[in-house]
Short mmCIF file of C-alpha atoms in Angstrom, two decimals:
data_model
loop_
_atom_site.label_atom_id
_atom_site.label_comp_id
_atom_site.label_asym_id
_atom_site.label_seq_id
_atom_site.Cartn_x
_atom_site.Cartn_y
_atom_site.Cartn_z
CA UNK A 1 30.77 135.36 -49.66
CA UNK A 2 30.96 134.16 -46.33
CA UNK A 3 32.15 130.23 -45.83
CA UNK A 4 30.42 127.49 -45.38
CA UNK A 5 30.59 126.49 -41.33
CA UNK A 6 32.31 123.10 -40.77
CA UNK A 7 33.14 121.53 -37.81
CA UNK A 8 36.27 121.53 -38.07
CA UNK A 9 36.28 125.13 -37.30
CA UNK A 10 36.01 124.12 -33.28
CA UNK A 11 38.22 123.42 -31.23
CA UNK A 12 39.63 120.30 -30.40
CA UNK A 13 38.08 119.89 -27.52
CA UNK A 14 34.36 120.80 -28.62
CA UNK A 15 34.93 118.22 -31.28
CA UNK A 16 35.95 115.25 -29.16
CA UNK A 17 32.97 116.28 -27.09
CA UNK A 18 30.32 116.17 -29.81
CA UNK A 19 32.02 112.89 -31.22
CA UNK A 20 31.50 111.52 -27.36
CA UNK A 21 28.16 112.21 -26.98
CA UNK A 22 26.62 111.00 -30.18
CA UNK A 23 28.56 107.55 -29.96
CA UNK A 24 27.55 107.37 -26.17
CA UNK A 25 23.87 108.06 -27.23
CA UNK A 26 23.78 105.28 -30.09
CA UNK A 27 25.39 102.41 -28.32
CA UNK A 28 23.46 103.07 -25.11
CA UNK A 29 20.38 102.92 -27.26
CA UNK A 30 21.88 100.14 -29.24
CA UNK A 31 22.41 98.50 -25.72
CA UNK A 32 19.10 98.69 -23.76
CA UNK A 33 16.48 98.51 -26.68
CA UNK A 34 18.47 95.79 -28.65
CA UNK A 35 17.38 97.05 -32.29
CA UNK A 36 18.92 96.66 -35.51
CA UNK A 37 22.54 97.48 -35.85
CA UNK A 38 23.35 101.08 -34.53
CA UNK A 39 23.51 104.12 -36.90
CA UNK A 40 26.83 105.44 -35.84
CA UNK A 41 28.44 103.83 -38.56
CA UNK A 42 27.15 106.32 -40.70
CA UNK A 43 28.71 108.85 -39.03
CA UNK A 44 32.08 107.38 -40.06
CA UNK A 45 31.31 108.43 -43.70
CA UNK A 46 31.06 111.97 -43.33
CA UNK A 47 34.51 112.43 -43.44
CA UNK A 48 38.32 111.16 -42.53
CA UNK A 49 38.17 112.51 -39.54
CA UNK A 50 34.77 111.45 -38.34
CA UNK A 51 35.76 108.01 -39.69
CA UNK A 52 38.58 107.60 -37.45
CA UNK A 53 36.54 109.14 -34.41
CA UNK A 54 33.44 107.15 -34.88
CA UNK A 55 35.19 103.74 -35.59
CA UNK A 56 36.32 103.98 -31.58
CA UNK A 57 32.51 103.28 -30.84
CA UNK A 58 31.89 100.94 -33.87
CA UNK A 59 35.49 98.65 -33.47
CA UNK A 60 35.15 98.52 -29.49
CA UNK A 61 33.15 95.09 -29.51
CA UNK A 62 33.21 93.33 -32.65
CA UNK A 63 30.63 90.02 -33.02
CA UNK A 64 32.19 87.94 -35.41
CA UNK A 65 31.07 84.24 -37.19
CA UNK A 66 32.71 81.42 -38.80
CA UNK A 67 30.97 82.53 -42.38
CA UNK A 68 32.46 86.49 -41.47
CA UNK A 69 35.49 85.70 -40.61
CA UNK A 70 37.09 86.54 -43.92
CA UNK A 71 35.75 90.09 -43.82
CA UNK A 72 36.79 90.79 -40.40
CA UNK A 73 40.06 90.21 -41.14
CA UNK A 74 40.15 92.21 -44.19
CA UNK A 75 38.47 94.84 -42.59
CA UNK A 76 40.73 95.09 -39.38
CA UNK A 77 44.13 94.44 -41.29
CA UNK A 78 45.05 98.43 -40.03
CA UNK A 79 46.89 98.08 -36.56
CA UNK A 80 44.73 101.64 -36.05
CA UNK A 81 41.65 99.52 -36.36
CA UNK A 82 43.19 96.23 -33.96
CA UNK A 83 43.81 99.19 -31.19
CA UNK A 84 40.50 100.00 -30.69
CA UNK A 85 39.10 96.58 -30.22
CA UNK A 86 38.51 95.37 -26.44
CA UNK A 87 36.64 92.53 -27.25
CA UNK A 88 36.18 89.88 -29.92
CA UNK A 89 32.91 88.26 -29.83
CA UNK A 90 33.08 84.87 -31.86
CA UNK A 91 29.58 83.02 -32.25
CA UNK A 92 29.43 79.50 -33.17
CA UNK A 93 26.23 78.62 -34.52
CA UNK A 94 25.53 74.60 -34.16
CA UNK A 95 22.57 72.78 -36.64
CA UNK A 96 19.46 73.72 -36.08
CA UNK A 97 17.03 71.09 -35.24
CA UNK A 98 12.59 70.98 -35.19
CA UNK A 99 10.62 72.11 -32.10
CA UNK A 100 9.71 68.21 -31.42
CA UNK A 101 13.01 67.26 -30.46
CA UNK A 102 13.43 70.54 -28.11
CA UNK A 103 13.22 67.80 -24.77
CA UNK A 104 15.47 65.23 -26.93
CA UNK A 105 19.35 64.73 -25.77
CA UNK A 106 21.66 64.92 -29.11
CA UNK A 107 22.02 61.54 -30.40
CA UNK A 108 25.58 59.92 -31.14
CA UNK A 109 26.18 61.45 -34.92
CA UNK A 110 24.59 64.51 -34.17
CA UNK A 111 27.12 65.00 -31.14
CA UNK A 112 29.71 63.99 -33.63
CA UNK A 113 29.03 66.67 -36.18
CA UNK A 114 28.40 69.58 -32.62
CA UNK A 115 32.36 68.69 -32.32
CA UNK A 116 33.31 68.77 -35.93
CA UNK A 117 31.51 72.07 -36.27
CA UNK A 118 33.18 73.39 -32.89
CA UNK A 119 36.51 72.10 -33.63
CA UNK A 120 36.86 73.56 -37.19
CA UNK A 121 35.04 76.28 -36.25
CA UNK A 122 37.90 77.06 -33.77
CA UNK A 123 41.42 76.36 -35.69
CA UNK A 124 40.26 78.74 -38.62
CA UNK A 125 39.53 81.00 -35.93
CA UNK A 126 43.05 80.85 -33.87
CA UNK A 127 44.29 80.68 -37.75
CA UNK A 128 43.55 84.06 -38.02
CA UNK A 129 44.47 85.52 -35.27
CA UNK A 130 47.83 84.67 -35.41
CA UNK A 131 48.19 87.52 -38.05
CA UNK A 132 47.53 90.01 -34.97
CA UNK A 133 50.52 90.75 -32.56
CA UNK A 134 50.72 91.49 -28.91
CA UNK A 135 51.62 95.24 -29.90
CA UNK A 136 48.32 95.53 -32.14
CA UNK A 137 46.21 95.16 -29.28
CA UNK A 138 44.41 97.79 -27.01
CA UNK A 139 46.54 98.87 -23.91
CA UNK A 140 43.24 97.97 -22.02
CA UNK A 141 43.50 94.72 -23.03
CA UNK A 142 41.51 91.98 -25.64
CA UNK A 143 39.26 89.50 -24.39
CA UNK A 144 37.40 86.86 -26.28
CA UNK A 145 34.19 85.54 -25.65
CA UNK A 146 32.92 82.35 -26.91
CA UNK A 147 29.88 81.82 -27.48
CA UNK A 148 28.10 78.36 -28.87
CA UNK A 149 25.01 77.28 -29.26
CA UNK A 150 21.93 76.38 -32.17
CA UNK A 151 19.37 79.17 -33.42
CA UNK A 152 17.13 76.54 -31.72
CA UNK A 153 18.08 76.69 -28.14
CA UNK A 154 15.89 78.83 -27.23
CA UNK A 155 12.52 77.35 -25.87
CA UNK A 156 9.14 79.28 -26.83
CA UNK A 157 8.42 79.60 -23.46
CA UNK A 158 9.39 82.38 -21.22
CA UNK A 159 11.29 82.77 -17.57
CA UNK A 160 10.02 84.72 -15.04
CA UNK A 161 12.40 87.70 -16.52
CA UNK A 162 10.84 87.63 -19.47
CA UNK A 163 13.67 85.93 -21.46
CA UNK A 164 13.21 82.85 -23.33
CA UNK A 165 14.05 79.18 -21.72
CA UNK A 166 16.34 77.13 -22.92
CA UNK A 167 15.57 73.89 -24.65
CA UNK A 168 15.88 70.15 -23.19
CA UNK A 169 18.27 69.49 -25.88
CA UNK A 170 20.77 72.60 -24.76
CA UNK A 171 20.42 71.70 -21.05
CA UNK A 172 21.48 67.81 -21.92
CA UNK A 173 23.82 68.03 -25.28
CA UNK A 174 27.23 69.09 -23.98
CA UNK A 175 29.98 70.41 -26.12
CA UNK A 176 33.33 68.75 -26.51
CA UNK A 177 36.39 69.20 -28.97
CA UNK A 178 38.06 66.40 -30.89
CA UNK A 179 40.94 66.93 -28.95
CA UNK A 180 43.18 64.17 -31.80
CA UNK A 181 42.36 66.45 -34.91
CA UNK A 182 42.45 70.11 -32.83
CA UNK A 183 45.45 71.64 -33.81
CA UNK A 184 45.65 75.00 -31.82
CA UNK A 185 48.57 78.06 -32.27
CA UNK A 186 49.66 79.85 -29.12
CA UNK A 187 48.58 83.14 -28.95
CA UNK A 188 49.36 85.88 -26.73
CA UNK A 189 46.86 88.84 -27.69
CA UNK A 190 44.13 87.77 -25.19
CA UNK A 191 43.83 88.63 -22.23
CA UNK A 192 40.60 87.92 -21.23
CA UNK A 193 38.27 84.68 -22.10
CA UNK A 194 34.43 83.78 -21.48
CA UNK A 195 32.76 80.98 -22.68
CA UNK A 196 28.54 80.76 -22.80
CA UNK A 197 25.92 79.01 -24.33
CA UNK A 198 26.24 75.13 -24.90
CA UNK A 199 28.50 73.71 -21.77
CA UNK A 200 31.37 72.61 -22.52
CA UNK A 201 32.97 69.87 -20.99
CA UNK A 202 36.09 70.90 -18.56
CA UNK A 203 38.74 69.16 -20.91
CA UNK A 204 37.89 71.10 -24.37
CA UNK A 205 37.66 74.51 -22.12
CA UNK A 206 41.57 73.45 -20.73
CA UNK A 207 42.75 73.33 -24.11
CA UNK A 208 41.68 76.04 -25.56
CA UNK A 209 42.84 78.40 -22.77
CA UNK A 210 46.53 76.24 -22.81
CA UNK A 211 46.51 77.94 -25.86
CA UNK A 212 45.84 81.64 -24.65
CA UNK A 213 49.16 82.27 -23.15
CA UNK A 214 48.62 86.00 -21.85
CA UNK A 215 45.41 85.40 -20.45
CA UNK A 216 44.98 87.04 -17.20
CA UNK A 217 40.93 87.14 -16.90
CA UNK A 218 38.76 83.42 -17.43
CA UNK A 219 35.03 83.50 -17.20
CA UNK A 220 34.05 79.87 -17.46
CA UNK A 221 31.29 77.25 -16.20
CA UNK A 222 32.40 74.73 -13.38
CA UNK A 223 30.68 71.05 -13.69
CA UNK A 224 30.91 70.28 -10.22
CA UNK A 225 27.99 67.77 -10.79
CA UNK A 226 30.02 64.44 -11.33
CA UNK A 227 32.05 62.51 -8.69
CA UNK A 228 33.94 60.42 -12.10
CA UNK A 229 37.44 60.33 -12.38
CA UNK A 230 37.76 61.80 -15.35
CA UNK A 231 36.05 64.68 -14.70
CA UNK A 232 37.82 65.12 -10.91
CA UNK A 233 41.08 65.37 -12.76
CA UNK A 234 40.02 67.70 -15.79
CA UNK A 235 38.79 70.24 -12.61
CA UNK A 236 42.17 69.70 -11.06
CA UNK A 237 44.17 70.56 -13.50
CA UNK A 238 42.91 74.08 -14.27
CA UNK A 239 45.99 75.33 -12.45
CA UNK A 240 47.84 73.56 -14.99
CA UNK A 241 46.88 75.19 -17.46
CA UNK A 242 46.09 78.47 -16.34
CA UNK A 243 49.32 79.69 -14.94
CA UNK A 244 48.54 83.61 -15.92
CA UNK A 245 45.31 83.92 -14.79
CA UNK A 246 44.91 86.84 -11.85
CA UNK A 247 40.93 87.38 -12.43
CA UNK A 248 39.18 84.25 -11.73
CA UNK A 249 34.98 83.84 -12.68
CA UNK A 250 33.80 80.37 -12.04
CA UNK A 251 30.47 79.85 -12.81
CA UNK A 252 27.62 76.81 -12.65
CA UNK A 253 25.98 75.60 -15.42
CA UNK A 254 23.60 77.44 -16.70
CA UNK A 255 21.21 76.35 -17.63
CA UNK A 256 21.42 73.74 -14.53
CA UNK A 257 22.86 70.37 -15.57
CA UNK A 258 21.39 67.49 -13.83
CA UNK A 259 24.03 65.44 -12.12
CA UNK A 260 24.16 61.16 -12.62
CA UNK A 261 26.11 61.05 -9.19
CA UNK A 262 26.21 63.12 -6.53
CA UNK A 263 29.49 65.47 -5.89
CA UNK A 264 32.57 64.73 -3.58
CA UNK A 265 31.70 66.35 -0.38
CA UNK A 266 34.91 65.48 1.62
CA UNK A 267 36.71 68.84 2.78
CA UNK A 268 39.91 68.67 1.91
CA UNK A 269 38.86 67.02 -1.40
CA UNK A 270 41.56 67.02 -4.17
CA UNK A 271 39.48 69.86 -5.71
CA UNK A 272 38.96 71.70 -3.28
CA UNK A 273 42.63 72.05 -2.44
CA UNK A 274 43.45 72.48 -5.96
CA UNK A 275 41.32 75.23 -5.85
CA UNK A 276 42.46 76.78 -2.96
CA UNK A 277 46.02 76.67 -4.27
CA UNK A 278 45.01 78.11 -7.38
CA UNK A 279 42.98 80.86 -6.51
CA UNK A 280 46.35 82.41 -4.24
CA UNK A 281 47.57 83.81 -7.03
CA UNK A 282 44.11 86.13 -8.10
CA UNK A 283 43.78 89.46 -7.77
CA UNK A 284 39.86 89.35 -8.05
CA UNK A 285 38.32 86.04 -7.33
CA UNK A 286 34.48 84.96 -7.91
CA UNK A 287 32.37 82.41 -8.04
CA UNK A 288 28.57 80.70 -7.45
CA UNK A 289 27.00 77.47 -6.34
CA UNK A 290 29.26 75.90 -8.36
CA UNK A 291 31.89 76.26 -5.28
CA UNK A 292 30.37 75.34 -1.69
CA UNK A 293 31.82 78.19 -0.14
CA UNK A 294 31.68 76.04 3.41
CA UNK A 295 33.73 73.89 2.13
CA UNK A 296 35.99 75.74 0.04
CA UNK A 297 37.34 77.49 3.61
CA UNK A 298 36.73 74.73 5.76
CA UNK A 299 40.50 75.94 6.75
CA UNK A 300 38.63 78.32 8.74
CA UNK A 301 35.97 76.72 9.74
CA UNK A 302 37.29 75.64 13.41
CA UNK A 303 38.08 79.28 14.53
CA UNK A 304 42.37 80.28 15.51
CA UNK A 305 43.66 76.79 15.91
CA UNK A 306 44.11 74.05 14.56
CA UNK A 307 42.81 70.44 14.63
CA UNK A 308 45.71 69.83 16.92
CA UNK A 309 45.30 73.05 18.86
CA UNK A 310 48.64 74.44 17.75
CA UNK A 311 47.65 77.92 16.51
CA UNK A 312 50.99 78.47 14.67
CA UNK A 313 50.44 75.40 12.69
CA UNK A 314 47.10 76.24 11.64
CA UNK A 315 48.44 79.72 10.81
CA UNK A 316 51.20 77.85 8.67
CA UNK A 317 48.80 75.56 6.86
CA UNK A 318 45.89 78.03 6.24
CA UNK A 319 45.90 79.27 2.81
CA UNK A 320 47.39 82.91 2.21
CA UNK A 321 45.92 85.10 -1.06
CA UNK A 322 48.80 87.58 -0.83
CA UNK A 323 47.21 89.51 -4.17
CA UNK A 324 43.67 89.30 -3.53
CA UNK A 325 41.63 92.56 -3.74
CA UNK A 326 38.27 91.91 -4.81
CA UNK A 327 36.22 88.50 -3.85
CA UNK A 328 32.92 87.44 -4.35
CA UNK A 329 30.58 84.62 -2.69
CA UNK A 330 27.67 83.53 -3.98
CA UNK A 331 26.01 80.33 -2.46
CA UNK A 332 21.94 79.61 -2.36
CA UNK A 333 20.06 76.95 0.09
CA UNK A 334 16.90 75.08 -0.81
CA UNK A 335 16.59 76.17 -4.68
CA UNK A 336 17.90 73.74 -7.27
CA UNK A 337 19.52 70.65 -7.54
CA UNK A 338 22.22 69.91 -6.99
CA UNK A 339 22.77 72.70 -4.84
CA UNK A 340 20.36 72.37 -2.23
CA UNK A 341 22.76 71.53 0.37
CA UNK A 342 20.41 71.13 3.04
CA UNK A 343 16.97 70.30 4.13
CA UNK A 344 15.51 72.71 6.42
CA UNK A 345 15.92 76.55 6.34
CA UNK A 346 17.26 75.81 10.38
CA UNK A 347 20.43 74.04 8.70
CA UNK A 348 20.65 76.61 6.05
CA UNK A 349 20.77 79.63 8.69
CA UNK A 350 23.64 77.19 10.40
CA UNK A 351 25.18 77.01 7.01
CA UNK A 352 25.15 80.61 6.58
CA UNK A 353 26.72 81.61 9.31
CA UNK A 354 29.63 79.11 9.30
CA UNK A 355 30.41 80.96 5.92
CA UNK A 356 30.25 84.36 7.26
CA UNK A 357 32.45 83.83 9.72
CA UNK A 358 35.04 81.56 7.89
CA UNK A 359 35.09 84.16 5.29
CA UNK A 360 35.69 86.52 7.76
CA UNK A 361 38.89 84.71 9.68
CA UNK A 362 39.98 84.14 6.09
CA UNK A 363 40.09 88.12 5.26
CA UNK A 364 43.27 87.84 7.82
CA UNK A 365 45.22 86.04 5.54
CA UNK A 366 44.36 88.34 2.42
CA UNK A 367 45.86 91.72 3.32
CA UNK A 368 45.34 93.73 0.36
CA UNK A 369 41.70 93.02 0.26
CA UNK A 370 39.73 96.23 -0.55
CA UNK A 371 36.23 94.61 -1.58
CA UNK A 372 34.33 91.52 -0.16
CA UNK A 373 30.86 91.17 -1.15
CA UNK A 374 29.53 87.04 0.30
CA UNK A 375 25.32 86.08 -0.52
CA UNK A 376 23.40 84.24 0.76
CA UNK A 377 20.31 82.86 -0.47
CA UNK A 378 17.76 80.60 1.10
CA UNK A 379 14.92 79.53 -0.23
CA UNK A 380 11.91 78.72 2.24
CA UNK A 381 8.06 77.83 1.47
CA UNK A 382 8.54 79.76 -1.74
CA UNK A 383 10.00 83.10 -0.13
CA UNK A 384 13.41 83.47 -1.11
CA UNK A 385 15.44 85.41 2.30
CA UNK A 386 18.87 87.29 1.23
CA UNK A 387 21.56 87.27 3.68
CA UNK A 388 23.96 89.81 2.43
CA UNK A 389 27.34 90.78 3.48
CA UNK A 390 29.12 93.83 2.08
CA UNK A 391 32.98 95.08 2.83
CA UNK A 392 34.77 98.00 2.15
CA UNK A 393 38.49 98.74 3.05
CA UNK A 394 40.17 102.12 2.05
CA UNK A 395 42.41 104.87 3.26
CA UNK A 396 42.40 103.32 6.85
CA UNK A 397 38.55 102.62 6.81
CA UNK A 398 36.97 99.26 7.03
CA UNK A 399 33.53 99.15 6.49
CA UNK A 400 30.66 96.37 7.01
CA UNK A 401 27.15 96.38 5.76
CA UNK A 402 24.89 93.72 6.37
CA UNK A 403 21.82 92.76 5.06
CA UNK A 404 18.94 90.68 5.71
CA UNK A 405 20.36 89.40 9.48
CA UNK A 406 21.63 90.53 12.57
CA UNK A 407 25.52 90.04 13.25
CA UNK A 408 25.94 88.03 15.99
CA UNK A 409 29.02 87.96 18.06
CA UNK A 410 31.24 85.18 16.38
CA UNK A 411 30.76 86.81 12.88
CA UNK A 412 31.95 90.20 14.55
CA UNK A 413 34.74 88.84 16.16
CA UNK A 414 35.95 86.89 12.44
CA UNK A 415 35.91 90.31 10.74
CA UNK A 416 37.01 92.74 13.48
CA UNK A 417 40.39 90.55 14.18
CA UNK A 418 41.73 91.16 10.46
CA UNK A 419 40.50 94.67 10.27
CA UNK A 420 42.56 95.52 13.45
CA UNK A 421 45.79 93.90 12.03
CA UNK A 422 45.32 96.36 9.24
CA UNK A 423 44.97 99.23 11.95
CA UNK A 424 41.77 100.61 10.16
CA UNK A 425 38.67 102.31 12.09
CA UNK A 426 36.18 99.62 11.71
CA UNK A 427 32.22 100.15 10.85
CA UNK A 428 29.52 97.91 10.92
CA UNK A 429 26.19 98.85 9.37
CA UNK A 430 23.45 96.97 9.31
CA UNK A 431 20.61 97.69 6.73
CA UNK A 432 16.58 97.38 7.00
CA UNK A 433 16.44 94.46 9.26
CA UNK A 434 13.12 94.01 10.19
CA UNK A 435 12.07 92.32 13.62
CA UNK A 436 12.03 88.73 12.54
CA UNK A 437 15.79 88.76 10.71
CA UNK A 438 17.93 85.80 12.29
CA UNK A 439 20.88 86.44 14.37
CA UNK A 440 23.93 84.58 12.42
#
């Protein structure tokens, strides 16, 4: 009688293939339609071997709460199991609260129990994890994100993407940790960490990620809203406290914060040059309207020399990102507060080109950049116009496409200079400009 065909009669390589494309098929459908929880996981009870094939797809991103904590860490005691996982996705659900205090700010006992929820929320949390070693851990790294908020945060009403708002009550009721009762380990499996949902307030974020001491990726918000004391010195001290960081994401509120004073606008601000010191040591640095992008290289704002006209000691005091490959600008004009930045679109266009080219005398003091991507966004009667610049440096090629503008002669000049230095052939491209596009 002839046997039964199994699988395992292929070869190797037929099975991984087979494995591939069902688990690629279930989490991309898993992904874009957002159902119920995938049905690879029955796969894994076929057999052994399907078990230990289909748990790559199923133990890649785990969500985990405070109420399943226990069970994840039963269920990944097996250092097999901790390998697969790239990212740990802890959600801390606050109280939930009725629809009629949606546009209501969190009163004084209700903040209170936010932070006692948060704060125990998070020691059980690092509790746990210190039963996971560095050598557990996915050569490709573990990152964390954190994600906070109430199952009431979300507003009836919809954006103009189709997603839900957020609630008064999210946008005003910002997180904090009781920093006298939080009792933190050191850890050293994460490399990565993102915080979303509720904002939380610069000094809780610092102390959790003192606590991350491998951490080479941080995805957080930036309150650049307040001109207080306090809050100046909990931005300046992310260099403190960050020491390991090479991927930098700083992000602005979102949703937008409204601010009670308006924000230090000096140049050479203490943040600003905290920032600028900090950000030398990235490999990939990023960030949104919560950085003025003007102002963060206002260095090279006033072209090859300095304020004394000594080019050498401008060249000695300008800032020098020996790492950096990868940087990313985004900055709008005219669209929320507190970002507007200016009044008329005539100031924006002057605004946009200062960055262009002081991004572009910058690139000559970061010499392994491969990828610069800077946007611009202006926002006039309604119409929102995208000025977009796009560079690409590889194998002895520099390339430049713009967007949205024509390059005018100063903003050639800034990028050509560095590209030369690098002795690359240098290409400009400039796509669909229509007849009206400024010259910047």
């Amino acid at each position: 009688m002839t046997a039964t065909p199994s699988i395992n009669s292929l070869p190797y390589e037929v099975r991984q293939t087979i494995y591939s494309l069902l688990g690629q098929h279930h989490t991309n459908s898993y992904r874009w339609h957002g159902g119920p929880t995938s049905t690879i996981a029955h796969y894994a009870t076929v057999s052994r071997e399907w078990q230990e094939e289909f748990e790559r797809f199923t133990f890649r991103e785990i969500r985990v709460t405070p109420s399943s904590l226990q069970r994840f860490t039963h269920i990944l005691k097996s250092p097999r199991r901790r390998a697969i996982v790239q990212t740990l996705r802890y959600h801390i659900s606050l109280d939930t609260y009725p629809s009629y205090l949606d546009g209501e700010q969190e009163t004084s006992a209700e903040r209170r129990r936010s932070t006692e929820i948060v704060t125990e929320a998070l020691g059980t949390f690092f509790a746990a994890m210190t039963n996971w070693q560095k050598m557990d851990t996915s050569p490709l790294g573990l990152d964390l994100h954190l994600l906070i908020d109430s199952p009431n945060d979300s507003s009836t009403s919809l954006g103009r993407n189709g997603t839900p708002l957020v609630t008064g009550r999210a946008m005003t009721s910002h997180l904090k940790l009781n920093l006298e009762t939080l009792s933190l380990p050191v850890i050293d499996i994460f490399s990565g960490f993102r915080c979303t949902g509720r904002h939380m307030q610069p000094t809780s974020l610092l102390a959790i990620v003192s606590k991350l001491r491998m951490l080479e990726y941080l995805d957080v918000e930036l309150n650049h809203d307040s001109a207080r004391k306090r809050d100046v010195q909990q931005r300046n001290s992310l260099e403190q406290y960050a020491e390991t960081v090479r991927v930098l994401s700083l992000r602005r509120p979102s949703p937008m914060i409204t601010p009670s004073t308006a924000p230090p606008k000096q140049p050479w601000s203490d943040f600003y040059s905290h920032l600028r010191a900090f950000s030398q040591q990235c490999e990939s640095f990023e960030f949104d309207d919560c950085i003025d992008a003007a102002q963060f290289f206002v260095p090279f704002t006033a072209g090859p020399s300095s304020p004394n006209g000594s080019p050498k000691s401008h060249e000695e005091a300008a800032p020098f990102w020996p790492q950096l490959k990868r940087l990313n600008v985004r900055n709008s004009y005219m669209m929320k507060e507190p970002y507007l930045r200016v009044p008329t679109r005539v100031e924006a266009l002057a605004y946009v080109r200062k960055v262009l080219v002081a991004i572009g005398r910058a690139s000559m003091r970061m010499p392994e950049l491969q990828f610069a991507r800077v946007c611009q966004y202006v926002l006039n009667d309604g119409q929102l116009e995208w000025f977009v610049l796009t560079y690409e440096c590889y194998a002895g090629r520099a390339v430049l496409r713009l967007r949205g503008f024509v390059p005018g002669k100063a903003m050639i000049d800034a990028w050509k200079h560095p590209i030369a230095e690098k002795r690359a052939e240098f290409h400009i491209h400039v796509e669909g400009t229509d007849a009206n596009a400024p010259e910047l």
